[in-house]
Short mmCIF file of C-alpha atoms and ligand atoms in Angstrom, two decimals:
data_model
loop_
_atom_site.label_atom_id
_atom_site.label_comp_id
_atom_site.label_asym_id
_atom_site.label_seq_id
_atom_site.Cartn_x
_atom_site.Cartn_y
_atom_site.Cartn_z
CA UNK A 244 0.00 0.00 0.00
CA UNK A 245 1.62 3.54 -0.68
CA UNK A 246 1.43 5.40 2.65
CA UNK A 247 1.00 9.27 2.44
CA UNK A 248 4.70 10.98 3.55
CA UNK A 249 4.17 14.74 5.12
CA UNK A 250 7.62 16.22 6.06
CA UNK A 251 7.85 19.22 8.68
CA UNK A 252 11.27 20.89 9.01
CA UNK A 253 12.15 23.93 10.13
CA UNK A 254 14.25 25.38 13.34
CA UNK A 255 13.56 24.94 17.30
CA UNK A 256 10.71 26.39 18.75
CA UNK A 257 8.55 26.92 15.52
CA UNK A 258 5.94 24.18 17.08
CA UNK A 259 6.72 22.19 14.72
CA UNK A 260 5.56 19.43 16.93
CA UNK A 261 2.62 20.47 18.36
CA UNK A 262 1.28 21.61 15.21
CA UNK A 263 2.06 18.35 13.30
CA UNK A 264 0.65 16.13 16.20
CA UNK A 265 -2.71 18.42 15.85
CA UNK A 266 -3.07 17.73 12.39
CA UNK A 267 -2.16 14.06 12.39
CA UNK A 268 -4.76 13.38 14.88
CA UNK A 269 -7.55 15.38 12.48
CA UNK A 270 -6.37 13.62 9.31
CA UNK A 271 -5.90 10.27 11.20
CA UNK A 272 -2.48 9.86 10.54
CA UNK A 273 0.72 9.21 12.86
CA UNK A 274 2.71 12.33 14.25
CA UNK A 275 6.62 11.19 13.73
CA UNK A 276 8.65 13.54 16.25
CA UNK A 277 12.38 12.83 15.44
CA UNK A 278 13.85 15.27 17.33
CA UNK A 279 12.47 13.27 20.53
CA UNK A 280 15.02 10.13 19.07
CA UNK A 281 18.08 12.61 19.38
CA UNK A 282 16.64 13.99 22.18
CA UNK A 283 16.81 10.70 23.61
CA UNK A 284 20.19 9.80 22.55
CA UNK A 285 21.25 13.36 23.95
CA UNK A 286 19.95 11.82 27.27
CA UNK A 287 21.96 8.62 27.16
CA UNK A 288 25.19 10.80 26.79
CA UNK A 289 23.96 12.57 29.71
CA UNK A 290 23.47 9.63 31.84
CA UNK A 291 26.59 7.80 30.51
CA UNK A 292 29.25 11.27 30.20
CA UNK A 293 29.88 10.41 27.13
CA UNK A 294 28.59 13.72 24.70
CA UNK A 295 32.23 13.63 22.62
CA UNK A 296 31.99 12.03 19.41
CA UNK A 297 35.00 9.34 20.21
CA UNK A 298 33.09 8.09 23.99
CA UNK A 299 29.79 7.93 22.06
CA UNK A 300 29.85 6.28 18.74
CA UNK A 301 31.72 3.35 20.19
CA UNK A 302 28.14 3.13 22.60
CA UNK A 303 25.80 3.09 19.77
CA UNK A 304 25.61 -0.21 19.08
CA UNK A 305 24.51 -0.30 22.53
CA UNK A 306 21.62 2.60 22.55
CA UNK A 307 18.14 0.99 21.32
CA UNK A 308 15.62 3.36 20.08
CA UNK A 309 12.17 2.81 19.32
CA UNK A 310 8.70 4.57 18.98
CA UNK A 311 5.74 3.52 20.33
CA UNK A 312 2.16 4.89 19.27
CA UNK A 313 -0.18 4.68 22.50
CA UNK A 314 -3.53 5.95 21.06
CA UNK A 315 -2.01 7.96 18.25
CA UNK A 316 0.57 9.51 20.94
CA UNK A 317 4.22 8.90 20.51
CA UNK A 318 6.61 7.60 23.10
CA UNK A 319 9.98 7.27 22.85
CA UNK A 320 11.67 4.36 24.32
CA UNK A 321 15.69 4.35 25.15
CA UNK A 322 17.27 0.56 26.02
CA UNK A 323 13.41 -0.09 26.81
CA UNK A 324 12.99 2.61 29.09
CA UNK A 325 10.21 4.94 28.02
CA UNK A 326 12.01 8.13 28.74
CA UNK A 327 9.42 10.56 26.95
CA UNK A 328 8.87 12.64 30.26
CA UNK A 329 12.22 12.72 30.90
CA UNK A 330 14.12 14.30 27.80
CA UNK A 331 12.82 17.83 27.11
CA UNK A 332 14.78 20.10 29.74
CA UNK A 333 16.95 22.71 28.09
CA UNK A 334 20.05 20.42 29.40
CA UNK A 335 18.69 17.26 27.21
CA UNK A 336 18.01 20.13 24.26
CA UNK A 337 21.82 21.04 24.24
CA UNK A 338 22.70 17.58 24.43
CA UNK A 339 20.69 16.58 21.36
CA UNK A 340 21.94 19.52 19.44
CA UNK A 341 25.69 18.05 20.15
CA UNK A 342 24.77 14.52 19.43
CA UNK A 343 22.77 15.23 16.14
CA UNK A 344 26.10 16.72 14.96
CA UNK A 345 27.34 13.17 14.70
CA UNK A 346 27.03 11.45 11.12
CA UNK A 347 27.04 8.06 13.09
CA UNK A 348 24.36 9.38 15.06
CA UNK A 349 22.32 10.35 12.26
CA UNK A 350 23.09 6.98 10.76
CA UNK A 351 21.86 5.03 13.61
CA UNK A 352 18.81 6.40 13.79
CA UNK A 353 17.67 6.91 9.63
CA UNK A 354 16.71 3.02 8.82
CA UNK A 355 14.14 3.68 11.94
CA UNK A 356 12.95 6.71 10.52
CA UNK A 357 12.76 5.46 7.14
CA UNK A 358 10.69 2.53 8.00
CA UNK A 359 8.05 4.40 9.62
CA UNK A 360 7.10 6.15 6.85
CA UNK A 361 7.27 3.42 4.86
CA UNK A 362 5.03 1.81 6.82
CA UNK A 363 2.42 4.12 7.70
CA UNK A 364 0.40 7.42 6.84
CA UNK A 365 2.70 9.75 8.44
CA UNK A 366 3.58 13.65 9.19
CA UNK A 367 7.03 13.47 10.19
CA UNK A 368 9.17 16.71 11.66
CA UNK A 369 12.62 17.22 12.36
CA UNK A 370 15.59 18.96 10.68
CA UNK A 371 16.26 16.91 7.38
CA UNK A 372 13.12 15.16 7.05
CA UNK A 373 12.57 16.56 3.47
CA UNK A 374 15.82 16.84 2.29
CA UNK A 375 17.22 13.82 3.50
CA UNK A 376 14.89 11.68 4.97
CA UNK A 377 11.92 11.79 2.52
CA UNK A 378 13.02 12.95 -0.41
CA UNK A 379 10.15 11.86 -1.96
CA UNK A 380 7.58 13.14 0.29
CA UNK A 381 4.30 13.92 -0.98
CA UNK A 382 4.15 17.19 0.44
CA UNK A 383 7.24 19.52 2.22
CA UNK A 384 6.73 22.19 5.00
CA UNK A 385 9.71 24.22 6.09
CA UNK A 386 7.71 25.53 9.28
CA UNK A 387 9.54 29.36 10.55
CA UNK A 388 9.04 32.03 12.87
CA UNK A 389 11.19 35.04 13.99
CA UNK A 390 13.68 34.05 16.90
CA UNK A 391 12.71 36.55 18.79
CA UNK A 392 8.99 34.50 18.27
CA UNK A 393 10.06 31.38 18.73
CA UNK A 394 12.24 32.21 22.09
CA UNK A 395 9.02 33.92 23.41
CA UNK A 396 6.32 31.05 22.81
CA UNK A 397 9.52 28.72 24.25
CA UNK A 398 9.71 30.82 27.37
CA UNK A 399 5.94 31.07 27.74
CA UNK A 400 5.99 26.82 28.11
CA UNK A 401 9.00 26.90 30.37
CA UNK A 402 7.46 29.73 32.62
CA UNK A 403 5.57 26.95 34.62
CA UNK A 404 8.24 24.41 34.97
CA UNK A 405 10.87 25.16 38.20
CA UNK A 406 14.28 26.31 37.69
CA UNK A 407 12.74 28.03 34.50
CA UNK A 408 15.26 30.17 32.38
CA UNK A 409 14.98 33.72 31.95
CA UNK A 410 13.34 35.39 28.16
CA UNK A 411 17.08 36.51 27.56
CA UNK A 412 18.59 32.47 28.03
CA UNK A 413 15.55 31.24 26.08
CA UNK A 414 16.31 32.79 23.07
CA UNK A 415 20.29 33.08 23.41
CA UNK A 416 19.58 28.91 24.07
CA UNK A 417 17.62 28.90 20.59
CA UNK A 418 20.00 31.04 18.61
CA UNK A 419 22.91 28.51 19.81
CA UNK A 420 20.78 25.53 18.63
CA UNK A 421 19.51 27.50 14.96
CA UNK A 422 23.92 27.92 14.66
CA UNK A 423 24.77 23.98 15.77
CA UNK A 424 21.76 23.03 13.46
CA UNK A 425 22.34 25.03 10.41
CA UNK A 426 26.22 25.14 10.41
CA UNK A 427 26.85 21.36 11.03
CA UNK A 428 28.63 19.21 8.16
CA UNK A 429 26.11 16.36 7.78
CA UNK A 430 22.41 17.19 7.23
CA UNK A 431 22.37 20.72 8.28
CA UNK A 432 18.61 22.47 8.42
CA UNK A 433 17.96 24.06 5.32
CA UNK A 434 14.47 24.30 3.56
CA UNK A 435 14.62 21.49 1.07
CA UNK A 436 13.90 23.46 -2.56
CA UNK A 437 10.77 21.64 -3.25
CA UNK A 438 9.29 22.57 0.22
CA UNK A 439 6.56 25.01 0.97
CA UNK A 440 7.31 28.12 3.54
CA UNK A 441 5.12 28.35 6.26
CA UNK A 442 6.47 31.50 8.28
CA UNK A 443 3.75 31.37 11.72
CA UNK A 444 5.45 34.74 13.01
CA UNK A 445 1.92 36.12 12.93
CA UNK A 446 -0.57 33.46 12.73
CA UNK A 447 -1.85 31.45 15.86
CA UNK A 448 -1.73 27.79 16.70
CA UNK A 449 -5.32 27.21 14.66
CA UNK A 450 -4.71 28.80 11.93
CA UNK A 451 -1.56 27.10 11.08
CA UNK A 452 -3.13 24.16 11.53
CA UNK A 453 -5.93 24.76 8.92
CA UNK A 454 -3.47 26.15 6.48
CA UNK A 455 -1.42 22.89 6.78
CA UNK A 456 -4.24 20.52 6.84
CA UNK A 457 -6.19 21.87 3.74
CA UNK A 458 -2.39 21.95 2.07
CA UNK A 459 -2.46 17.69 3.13
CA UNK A 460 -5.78 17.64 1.77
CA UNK A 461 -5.63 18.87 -1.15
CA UNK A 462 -2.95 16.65 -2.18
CA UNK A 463 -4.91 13.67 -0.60
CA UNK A 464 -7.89 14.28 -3.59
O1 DC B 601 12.96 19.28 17.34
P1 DC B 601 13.73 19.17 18.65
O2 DC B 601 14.04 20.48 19.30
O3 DC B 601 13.08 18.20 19.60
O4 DC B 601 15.14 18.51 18.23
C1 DC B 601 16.17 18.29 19.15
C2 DC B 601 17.52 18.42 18.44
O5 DC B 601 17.68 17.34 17.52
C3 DC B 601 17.70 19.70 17.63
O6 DC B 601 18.76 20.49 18.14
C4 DC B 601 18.06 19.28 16.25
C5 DC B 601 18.15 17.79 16.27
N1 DC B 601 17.38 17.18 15.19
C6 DC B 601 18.04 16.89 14.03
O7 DC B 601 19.21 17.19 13.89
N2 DC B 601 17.38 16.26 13.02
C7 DC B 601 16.08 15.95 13.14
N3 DC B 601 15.47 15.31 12.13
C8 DC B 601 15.38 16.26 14.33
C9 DC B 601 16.06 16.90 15.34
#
């Protein structure tokens, strides 16, 4: 059966995921969130002290990830453990912007991505989803906001949490990831040239998600 491929990319904080989960649960598809598998492998090199390219890749073999769908919800599961609560603190962010850096990390973790899509209806966002990942997608969103934006709706999340970072670290923390993520050798963020620009600057949550989901259904017809 030919599955339907989505691909959202586009920099931190630009909701990618939270908009692509909202629209995979109206079109009845599954919400792929890869950054939560480097996320997750930035938590392992936490746990282990191993964030430098020569302690980690030798552990790799060792660091099992997998993706479980509980009622359309994803879960990410590290050596078994589902550590989905436990890897997005601005500590595990930094650490998954260091780890994605590695080819061998990005290696490790394509065949998974790959056969998910294969497999299923999907919308799947990360940083190279269209340009490397699903080159043949039937449809490409490079999802954008100002930094300035993006730090702001970041902050606004955090606010709640304890030990929350000020405005100023926010966005200084999401200008540092934009640089590791753009400026790295091997699949650097860039809007793939057959994806569409979706800048949300000044649109809210809805309305980005009925922009993308009458783009998806249009090419569904
Ligand atoms: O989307 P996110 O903030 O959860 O991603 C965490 C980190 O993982 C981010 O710094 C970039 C990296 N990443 C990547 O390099 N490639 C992807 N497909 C997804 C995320």
């Amino acid at each position: 059966m030919k599955t339907i491929n989505i691909a959202i990319d586009g920099p931190s904080g630009a909701g990618k995921s939270s908009i692509a989960r909202t629209v995979a649960e109206e079109l009845g598809f599954i919400h792929v969130d890869t950054g939560a598998m480097y996320r997750a492998v930035g938590l392992y090199a936490i746990r282990h002290d191993c964030l430098e390219p020569a302690q980690l890749i030798p552990q790799l073999e060792d660091i099992t990830i997998e993706l479980k769908f509980i009622g359309g919800a994803q879960r990410v599961m590290l050596c078994g453990e589902d550590v989905s609560d436990h890897i997005r603190t601005p500590e595990v962010s930094m650490a998954a912007s260091r780890v994605s850096a590695i080819p061998e990390v990005r290696e490790h973790l394509l065949d998974l991505q790959k056969r998910i899509a294969a497999e299923n209806n999907i919308l799947m966002d990360g940083r190279d989803i269209g340009s490397v990942i699903l080159p043949h997608a039937d449809l490409k969103i490079f999802l954008t906001a100002s930094d300035e934006e993006r730090a702001s709706r970041r902050y606004l999340e955090l606010r709640e949490k304890p030990g929350c970072p000020s405005y100023e670290e926010v966005l200084a923390d999401i200008r540092q990831r934009d640089d590791n993520d753009m400026h790295r050798a091997t699949a650097p963020l860039r809007q793939a040239e057959d994806a569409v620009l979706v800048d949300t600057t000044n649109m809210g949550f809805h309305e980005v998600v009925a922009h993308i989901t009458a783009m998806i259904r249009e090419i569904m017809d």
